[in-house]
Coordinates of C-alpha atoms and ligand atoms in Angstrom, one line a residue:
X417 CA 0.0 0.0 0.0
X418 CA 2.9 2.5 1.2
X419 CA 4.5 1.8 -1.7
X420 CA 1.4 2.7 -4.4
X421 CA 1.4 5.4 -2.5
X422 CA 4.8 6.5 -2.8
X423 CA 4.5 6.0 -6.6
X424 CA 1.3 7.7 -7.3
X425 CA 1.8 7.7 -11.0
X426 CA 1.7 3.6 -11.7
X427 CA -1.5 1.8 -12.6
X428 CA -3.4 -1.0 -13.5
X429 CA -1.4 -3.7 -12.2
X430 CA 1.7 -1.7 -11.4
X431 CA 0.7 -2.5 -7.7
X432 CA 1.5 -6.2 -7.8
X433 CA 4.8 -5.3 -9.6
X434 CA 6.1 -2.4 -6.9
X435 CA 4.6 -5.1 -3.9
X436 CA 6.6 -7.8 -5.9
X437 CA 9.4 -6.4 -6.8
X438 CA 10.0 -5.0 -3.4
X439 CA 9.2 -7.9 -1.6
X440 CA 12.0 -9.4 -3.9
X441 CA 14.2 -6.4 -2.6
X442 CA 13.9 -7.2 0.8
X443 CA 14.7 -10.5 0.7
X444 CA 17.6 -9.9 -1.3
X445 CA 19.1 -6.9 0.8
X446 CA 20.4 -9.6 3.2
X447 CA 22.1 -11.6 0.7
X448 CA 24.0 -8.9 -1.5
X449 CA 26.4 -6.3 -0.6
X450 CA 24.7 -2.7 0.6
X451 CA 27.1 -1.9 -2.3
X452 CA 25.8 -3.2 -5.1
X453 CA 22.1 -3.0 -4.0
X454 CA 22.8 1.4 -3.6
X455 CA 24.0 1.3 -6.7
X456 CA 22.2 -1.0 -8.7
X457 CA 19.0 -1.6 -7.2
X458 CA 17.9 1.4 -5.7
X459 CA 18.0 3.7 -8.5
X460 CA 15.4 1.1 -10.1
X461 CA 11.3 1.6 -10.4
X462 CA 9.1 -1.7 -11.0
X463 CA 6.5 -0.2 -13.8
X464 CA 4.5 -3.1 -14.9
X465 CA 3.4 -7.0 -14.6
X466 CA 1.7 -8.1 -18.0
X467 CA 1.0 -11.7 -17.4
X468 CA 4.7 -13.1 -16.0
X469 CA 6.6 -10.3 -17.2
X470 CA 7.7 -7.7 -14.7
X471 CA 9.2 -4.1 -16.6
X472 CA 11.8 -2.4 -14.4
X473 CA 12.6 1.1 -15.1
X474 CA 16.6 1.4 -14.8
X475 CA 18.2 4.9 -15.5
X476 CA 20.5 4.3 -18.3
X477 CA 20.8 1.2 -21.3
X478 CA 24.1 0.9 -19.4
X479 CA 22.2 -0.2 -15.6
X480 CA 20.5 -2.6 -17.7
X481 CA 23.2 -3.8 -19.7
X482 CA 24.7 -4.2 -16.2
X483 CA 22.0 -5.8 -14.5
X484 CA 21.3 -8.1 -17.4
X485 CA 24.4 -9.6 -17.0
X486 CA 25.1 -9.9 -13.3
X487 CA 22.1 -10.0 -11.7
X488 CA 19.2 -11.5 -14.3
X489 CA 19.2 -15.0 -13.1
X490 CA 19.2 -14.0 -9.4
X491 CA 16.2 -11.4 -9.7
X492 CA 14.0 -13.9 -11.8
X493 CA 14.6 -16.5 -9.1
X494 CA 13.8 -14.6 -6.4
X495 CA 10.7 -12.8 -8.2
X496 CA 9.5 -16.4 -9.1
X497 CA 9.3 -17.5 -5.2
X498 CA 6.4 -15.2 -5.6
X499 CA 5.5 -15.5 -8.9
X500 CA 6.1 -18.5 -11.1
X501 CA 7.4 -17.8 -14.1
X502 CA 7.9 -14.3 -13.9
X503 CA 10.7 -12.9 -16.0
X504 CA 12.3 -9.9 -15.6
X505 CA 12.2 -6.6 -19.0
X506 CA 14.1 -3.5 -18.5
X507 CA 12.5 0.1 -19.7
X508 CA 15.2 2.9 -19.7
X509 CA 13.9 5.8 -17.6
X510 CA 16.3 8.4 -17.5
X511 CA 14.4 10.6 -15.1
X512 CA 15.6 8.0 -12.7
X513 CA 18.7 9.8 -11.6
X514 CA 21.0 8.3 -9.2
X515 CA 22.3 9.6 -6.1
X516 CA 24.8 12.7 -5.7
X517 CA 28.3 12.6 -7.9
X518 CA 30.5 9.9 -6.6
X519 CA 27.5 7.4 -6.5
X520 CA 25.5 5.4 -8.8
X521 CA 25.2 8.0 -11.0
X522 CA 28.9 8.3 -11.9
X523 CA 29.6 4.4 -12.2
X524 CA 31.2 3.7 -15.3
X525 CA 31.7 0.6 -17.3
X526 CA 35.1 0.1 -16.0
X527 CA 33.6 0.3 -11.9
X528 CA 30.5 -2.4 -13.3
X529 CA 33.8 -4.8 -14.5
X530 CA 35.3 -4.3 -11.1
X531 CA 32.3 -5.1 -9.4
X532 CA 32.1 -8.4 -11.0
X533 CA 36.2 -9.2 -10.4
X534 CA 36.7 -11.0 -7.4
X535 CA 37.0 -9.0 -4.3
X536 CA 40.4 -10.2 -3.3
X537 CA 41.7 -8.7 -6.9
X538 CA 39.9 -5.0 -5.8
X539 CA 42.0 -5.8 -2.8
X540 CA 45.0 -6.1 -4.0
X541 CA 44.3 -3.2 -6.7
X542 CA 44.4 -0.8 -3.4
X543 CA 47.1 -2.6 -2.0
X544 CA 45.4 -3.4 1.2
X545 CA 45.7 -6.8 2.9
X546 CA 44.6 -8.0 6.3
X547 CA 47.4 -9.5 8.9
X548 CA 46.3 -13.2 9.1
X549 CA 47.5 -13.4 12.5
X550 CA 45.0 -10.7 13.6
X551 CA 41.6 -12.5 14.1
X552 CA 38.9 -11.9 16.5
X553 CA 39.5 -15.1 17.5
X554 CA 43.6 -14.1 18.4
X555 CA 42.6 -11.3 20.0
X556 CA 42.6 -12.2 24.1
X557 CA 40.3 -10.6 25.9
X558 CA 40.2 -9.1 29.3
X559 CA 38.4 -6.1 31.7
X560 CA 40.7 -3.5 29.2
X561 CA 39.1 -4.3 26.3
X562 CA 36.2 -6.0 26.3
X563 CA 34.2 -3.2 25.7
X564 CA 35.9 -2.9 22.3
X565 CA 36.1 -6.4 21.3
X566 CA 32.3 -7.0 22.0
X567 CA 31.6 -3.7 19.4
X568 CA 33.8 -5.5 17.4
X569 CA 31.9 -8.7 17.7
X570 CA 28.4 -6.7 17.0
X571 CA 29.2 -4.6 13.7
X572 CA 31.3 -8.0 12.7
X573 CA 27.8 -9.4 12.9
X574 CA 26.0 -6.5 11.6
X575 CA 28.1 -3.8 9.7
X576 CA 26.2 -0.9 9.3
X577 CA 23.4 -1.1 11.3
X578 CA 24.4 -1.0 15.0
X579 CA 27.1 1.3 15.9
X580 CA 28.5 3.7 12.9
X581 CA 31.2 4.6 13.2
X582 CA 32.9 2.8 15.9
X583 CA 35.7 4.7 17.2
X584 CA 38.0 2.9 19.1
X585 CA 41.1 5.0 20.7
X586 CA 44.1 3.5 22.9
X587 CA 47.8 3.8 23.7
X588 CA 50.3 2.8 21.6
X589 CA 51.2 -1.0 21.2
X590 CA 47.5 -1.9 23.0
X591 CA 46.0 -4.5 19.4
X592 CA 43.9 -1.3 18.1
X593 CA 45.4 -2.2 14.6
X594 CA 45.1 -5.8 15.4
X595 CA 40.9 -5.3 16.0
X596 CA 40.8 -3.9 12.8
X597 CA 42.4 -6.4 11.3
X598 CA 40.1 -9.0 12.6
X599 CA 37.0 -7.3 12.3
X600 CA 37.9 -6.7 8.3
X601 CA 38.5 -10.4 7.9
X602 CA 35.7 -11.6 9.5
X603 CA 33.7 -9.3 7.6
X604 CA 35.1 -10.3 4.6
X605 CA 35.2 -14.4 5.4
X606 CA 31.4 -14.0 5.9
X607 CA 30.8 -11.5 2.5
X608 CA 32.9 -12.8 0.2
X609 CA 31.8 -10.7 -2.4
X610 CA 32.4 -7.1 -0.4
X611 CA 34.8 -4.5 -0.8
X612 CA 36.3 -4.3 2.7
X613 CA 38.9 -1.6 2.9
X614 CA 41.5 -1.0 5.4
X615 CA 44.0 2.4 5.2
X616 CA 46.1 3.7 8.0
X617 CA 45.6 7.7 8.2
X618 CA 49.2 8.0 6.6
X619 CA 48.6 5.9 3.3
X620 CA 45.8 8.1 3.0
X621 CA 47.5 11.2 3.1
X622 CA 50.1 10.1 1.5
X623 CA 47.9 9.0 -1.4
X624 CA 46.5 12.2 -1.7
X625 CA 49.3 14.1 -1.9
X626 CA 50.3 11.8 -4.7
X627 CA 46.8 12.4 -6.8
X628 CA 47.3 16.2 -6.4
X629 CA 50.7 16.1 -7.4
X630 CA 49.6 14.0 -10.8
X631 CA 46.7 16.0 -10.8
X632 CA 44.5 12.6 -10.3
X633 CA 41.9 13.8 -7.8
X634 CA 39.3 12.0 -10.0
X635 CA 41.3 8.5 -9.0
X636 CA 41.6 9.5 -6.0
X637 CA 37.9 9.8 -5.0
X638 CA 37.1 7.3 -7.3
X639 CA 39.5 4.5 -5.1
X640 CA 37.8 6.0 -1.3
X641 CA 34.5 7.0 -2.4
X642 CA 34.0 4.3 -5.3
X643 CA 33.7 0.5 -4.5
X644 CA 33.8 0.2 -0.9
X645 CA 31.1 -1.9 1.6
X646 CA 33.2 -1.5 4.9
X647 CA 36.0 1.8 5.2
X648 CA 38.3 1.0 7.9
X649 CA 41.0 3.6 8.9
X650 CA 43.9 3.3 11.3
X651 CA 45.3 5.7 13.1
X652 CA 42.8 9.1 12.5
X653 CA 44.9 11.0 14.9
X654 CA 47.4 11.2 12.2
X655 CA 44.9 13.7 10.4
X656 CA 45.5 16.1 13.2
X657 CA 46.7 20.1 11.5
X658 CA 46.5 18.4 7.7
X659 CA 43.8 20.5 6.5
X660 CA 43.5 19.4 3.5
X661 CA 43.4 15.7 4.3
X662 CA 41.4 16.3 7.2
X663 CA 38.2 17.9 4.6
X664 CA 39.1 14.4 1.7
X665 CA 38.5 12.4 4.6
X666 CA 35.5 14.3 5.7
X667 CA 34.2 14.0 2.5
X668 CA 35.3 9.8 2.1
X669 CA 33.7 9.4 5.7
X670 CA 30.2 11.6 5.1
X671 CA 29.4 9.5 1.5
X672 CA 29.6 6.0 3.3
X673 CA 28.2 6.4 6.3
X674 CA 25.2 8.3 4.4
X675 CA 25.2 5.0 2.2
X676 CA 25.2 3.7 5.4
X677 CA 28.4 1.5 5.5
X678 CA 29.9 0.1 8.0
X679 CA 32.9 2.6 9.0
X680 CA 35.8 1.8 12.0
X681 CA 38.0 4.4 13.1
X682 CA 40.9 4.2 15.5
X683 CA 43.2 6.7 17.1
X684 CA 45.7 7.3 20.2
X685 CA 42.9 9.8 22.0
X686 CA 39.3 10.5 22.2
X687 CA 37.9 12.5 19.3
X688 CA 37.8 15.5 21.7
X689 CA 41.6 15.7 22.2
X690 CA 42.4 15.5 18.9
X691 CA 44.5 18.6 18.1
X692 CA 44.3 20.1 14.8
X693 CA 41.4 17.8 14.4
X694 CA 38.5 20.3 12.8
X695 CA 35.5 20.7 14.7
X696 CA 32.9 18.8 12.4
X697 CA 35.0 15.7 11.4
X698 CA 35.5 15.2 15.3
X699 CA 31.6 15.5 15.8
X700 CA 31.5 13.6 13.6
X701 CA 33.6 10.6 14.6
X702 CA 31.7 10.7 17.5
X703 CA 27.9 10.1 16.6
X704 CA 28.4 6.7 16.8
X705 CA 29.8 4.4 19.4
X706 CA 33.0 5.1 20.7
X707 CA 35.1 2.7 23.4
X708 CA 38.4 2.2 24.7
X709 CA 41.2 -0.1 25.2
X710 CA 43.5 0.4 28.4
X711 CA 46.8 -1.3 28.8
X712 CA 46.0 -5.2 30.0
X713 CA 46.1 -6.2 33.4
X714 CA 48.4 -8.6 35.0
X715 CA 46.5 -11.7 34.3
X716 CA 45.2 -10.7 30.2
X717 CA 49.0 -9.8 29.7
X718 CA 49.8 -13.6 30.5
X719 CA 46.7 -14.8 28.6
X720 CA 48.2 -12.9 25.7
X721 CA 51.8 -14.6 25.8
X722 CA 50.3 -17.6 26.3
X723 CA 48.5 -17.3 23.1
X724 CA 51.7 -15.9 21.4
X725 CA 53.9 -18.8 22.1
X726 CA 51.0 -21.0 21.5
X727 CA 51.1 -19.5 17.7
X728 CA 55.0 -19.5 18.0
X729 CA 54.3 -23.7 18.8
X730 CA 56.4 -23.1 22.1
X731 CA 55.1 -24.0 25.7
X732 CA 56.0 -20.8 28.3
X733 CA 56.6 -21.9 31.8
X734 CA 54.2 -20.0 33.8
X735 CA 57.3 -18.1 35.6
X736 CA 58.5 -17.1 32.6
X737 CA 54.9 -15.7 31.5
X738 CA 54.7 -14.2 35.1
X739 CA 57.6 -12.5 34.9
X740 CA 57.1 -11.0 31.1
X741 CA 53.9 -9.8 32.3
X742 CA 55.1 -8.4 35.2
X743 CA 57.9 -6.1 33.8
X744 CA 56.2 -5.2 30.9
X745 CA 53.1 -3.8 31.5
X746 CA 52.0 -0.6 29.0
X747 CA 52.5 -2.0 25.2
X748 CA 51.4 -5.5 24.0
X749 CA 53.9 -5.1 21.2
X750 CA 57.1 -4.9 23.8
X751 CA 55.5 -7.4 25.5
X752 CA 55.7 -9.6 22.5
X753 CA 58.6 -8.4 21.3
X754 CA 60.2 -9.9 24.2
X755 CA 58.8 -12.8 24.1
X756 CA 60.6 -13.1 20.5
X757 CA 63.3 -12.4 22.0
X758 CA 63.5 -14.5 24.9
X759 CA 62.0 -17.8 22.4
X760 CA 64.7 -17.2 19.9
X761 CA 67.5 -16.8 22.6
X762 CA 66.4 -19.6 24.0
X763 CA 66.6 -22.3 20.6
X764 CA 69.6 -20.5 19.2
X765 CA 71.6 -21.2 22.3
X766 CA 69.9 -24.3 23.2
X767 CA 69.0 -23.1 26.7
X768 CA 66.0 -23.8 28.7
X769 CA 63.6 -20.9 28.8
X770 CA 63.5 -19.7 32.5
X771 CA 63.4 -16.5 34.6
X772 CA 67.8 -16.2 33.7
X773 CA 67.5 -16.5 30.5
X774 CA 64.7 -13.8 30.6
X775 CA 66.5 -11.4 33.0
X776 CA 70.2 -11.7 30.9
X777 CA 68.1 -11.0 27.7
X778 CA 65.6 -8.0 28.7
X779 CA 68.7 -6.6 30.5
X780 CA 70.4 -4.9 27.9
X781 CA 66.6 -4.0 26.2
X782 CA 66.3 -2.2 29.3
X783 CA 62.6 -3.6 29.0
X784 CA 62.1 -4.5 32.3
X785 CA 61.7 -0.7 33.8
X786 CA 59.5 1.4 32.0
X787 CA 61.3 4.6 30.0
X788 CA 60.8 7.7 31.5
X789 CA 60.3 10.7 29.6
X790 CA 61.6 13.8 29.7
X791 CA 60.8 17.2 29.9
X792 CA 61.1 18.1 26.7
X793 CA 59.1 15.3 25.0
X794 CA 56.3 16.2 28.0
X795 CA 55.9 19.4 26.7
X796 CA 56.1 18.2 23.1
X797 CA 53.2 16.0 23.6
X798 CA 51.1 18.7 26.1
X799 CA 51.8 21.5 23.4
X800 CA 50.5 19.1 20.2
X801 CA 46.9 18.0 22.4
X802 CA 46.6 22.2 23.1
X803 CA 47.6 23.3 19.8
X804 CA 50.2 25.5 21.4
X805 CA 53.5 26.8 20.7
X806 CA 56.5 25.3 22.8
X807 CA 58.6 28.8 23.4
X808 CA 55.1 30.2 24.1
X809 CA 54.6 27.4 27.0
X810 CA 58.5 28.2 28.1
X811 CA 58.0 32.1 27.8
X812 CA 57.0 34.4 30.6
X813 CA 53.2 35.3 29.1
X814 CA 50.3 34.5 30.8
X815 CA 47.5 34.8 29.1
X816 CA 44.8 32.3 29.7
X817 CA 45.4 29.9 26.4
X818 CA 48.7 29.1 27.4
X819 CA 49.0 29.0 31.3
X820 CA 46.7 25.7 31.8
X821 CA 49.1 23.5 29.2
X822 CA 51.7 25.1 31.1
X823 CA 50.5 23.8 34.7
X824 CA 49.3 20.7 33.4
X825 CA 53.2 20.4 31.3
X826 CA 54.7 20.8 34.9
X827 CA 52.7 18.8 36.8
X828 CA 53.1 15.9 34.2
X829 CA 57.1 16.1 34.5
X830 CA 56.7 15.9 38.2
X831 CA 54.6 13.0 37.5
X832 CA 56.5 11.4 35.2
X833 CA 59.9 12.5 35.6
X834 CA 62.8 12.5 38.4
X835 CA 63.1 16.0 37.8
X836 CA 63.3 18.2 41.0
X837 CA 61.2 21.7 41.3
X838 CA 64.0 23.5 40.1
X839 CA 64.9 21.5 37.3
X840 CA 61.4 21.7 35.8
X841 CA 61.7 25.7 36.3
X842 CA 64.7 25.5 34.4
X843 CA 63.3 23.8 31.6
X844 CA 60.1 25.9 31.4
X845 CA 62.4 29.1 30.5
X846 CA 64.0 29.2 34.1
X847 CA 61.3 29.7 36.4
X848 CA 60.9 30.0 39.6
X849 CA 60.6 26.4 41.6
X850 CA 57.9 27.9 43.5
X851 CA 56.1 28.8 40.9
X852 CA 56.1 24.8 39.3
X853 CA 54.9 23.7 43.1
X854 CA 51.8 26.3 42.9
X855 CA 51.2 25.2 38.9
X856 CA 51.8 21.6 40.2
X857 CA 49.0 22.0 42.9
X858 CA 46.8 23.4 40.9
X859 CA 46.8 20.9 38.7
X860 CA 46.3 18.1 40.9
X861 CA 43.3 20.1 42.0
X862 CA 41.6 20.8 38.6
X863 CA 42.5 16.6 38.3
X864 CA 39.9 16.5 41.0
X865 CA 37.4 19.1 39.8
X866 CA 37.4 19.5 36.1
X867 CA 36.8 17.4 33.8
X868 CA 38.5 19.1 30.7
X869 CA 41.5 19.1 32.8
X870 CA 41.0 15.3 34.1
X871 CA 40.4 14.3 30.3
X872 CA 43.5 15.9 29.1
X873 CA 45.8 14.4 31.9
X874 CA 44.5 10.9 31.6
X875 CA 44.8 10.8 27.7
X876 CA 49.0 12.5 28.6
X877 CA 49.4 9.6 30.9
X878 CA 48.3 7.3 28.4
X879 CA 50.4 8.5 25.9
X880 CA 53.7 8.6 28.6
X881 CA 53.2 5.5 29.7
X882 CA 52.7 4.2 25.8
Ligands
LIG1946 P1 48.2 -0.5 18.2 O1 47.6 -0.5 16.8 O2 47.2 -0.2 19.2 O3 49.4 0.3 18.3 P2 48.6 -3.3 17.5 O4 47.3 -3.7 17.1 O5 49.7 -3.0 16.4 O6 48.6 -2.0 18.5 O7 49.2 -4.4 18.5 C1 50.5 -4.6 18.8 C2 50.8 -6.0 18.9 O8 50.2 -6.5 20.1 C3 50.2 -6.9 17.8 O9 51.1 -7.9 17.5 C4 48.9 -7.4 18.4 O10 48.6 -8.7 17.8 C5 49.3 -7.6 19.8 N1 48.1 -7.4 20.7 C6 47.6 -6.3 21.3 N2 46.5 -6.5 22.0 C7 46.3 -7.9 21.9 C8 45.3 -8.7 22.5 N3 44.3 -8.3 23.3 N4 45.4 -10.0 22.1 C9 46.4 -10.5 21.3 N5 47.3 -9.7 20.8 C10 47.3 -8.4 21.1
LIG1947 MG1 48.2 0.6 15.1

């Protein structure tokens, strides 16, 4: 009924086509890509039935060409459950634009042939392939990142219609790569025949700086905008102060998720903290769900080398595990890397792997104390979440911009650092140490009280400890 109404302008037994033909729709939008049903099927109008045959208005000779070829058989089968016999006629309608440039409308014979290639060829075409060894299934989980593992599990089972984007944020070295990974290939094991894309934030850039160098934007938003079920992008943060990026990727990110694809984000800090980060791509990248992951605890760290030397096909003596985990607590990736280590040690010397071995190994890595930072890189990483100036934060001025990142600068060396009162003054442009104990206490006040303040300290701490 809705859908006569809808069309007020078919008749006679135009009904029984739209209620058949969309009934046909439905049952087919579980079975094909959101892809191909945007771009093919929706810009499509059932006309007619005369007897068995069904007329379908398509836009151009080309979208029936195109569905003639790919999609006849299919249709007519599905059409049949409901109608035996039915067979399927095209009538060109060109009133029946597609949706705005980038879409339907601008497919060209040369996107129709990729569409019918296999999807690992469009894979390797945009040079994107998933790490086997980063499944859901590899992925231990624990209280640190449950939350994002279980969002992963839910748009795994139903991209594009639960939580879009996901935005997942962490420290360095804490699997966000490695959940993207997984949830890509199990996307793709379960829809073969989708266009799953994965890009770190750099590639991307880097690719467009390539395209307007050649002057190739065309290809450019052809490749993001153009064949794609699922956009995955590593590492957003990486977008922060490149402008021009920053509005591509805007653009990429508002024509999917309005095509309503499944889209997965991940970056070192919340959307808020990104500096450099315009205001509407952050809102953005927050209107769906966003989660999460904090450095393992004690007991996921040792699920996590168990399952490592497990893959490696070596059994780790629970001391050994205990005392990995123990000393290296902040960054799966050391974690594993001294595993490696301590593995490899262990077969090329032919010795039994035990706490020694560990200790003489990790001793010279220096792994087994964290790194402390210094002053210097405190204030580089305060000044880049502000978007202020280093000599500004070391200069005498005090206007309002600049005197919280310089508190919150001090406070964090005293945190992180060995650094005495004076020595902090010193590097702050020579202050005065009593003037780094009053920022210091304000600080941990403000911790306490706001929670701009507390947000901006717990996402330092994350990246100091990373
Ligand atoms: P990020 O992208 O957050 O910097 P990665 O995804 O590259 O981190 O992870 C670093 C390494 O740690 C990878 O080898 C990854 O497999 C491993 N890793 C991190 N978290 C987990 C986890 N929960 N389970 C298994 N491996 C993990
Ligand atoms: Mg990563």
């Amino acid at each position: 009924m809705q859908v006569a109404a809808a069309q007020p302008e078919l008749v006679g037994d135009s009904r029984k086509a739209a209620e058949l033909w969309h009934g046909a729709m439905a049952r087919l939008s579980t079975r094909v890509s959101p892809h191909v049903l945007q771009t093919w099927f929706v810009p499509t109008r059932p006309v007619t039935l005369e007897g068995t045959a069904l007329t379908l208005g398509v836009p151009s000779n080309f979208h029936a060409d195109w569905l003639r070829d790919h999609y006849q058989d299919v249709l007519e089968a599905e059409l049949r459950s409901e109608q035996p016999g039915c067979r399927l006629r095209f009538q060109v309608m060109p009133e029946l634009e597609a949706p705005a440039a980038g879409g339907p409308a601008s497919v060209t014979r040369a996107d129709a042939n990729r569409a019918s290639t296999p999807p690992s060829a469009v894979r390797e075409r945009l040079q994107t392939s998933f790490n086997p060894r980063y499944t859901l299934d590899g992925f231990v989980r624990g209280p640190s990142n449950q939350l994002a593992a279980a969002a992963a599990d839910a748009i795994t089972d139903k991209p594009g219609s639960l939580y879009n984007p996901l935005f997942v944020f962490g420290g360095v070295g804490l699997g966000k790569t490695h959940l993207l990974h997984a949830v890509g290939q199990a996307i793709q094991q379960r829809h073969p025949e989708w266009n799953v894309l994965y890009v770190s934030a750099e590639d991307f850039a880097n690719d467009l700086i390539a395209c307007l160098q050649n002057g190739r934007m065309e290809n450019f938003r052809h490749r993001w905008r153009g064949l794609c079920d699922v956009l995955l992008l590593d590492d957003v943060h990486f977008l922060g102060s490149k402008e021009r990026t920053q509005e591509e990727f805007f653009h990429v990110f508002n024509h999917h998720h309005q095509l309503g694809r499944q889209i997965v984000v991940t970056s070192d800090r919340f959307p808020h903290e990104m500096a450099g980060v315009e205001e509407r791509l952050r809102n953005r990248l927050q209107w769906g769900l966003i989660v999460d992951i904090q450095p393992p605890e004690l007991e996921t760290r040792m699920a996590i080398l168990g399952s490592k030397a497990a893959a490696m096909g070596v059994r780790l003596p629970d001391e050994v595990s205990h005392f990995l985990a123990s000393h290296i607590r902040q960054n799966v990736r050391e974690l594993e890397g001294a595993l490696t280590r301590v593995v490899a040690a262990s077969s090329v010397h032919g010795r039994v792997l035990n706490v020694d071995l560990c200790r003489t190994e990790l001793r010279d890595l220096s792994l087994a104390r964290a790194r402390t930072p210094t002053c210097e890189e405190i204030q580089k990483h305060v000044c880049s979440l502000y978007n202020v100036n280093i000599t500004e934060m070391r200069g005498p001025r005090r206007n309002r911009g600049i005197t919280t990142p310089r508190h919150v600068a001090m406070y964090l060396c005293r945190k992180h650092t060995q650094a005495s009162f004076p020595e902090i003054g010193a590097a702050f442009g020579g202050k005065d140490h009593t003037t780094v104990m009053a920022s210091v206490r304000k600080i941990e006040e403000l911790v306490r009280t706001d929670p701009a303040v507390t947000q901006a300290v717990e996402a330092l701490d994350r990246i100091l400890q990373a």
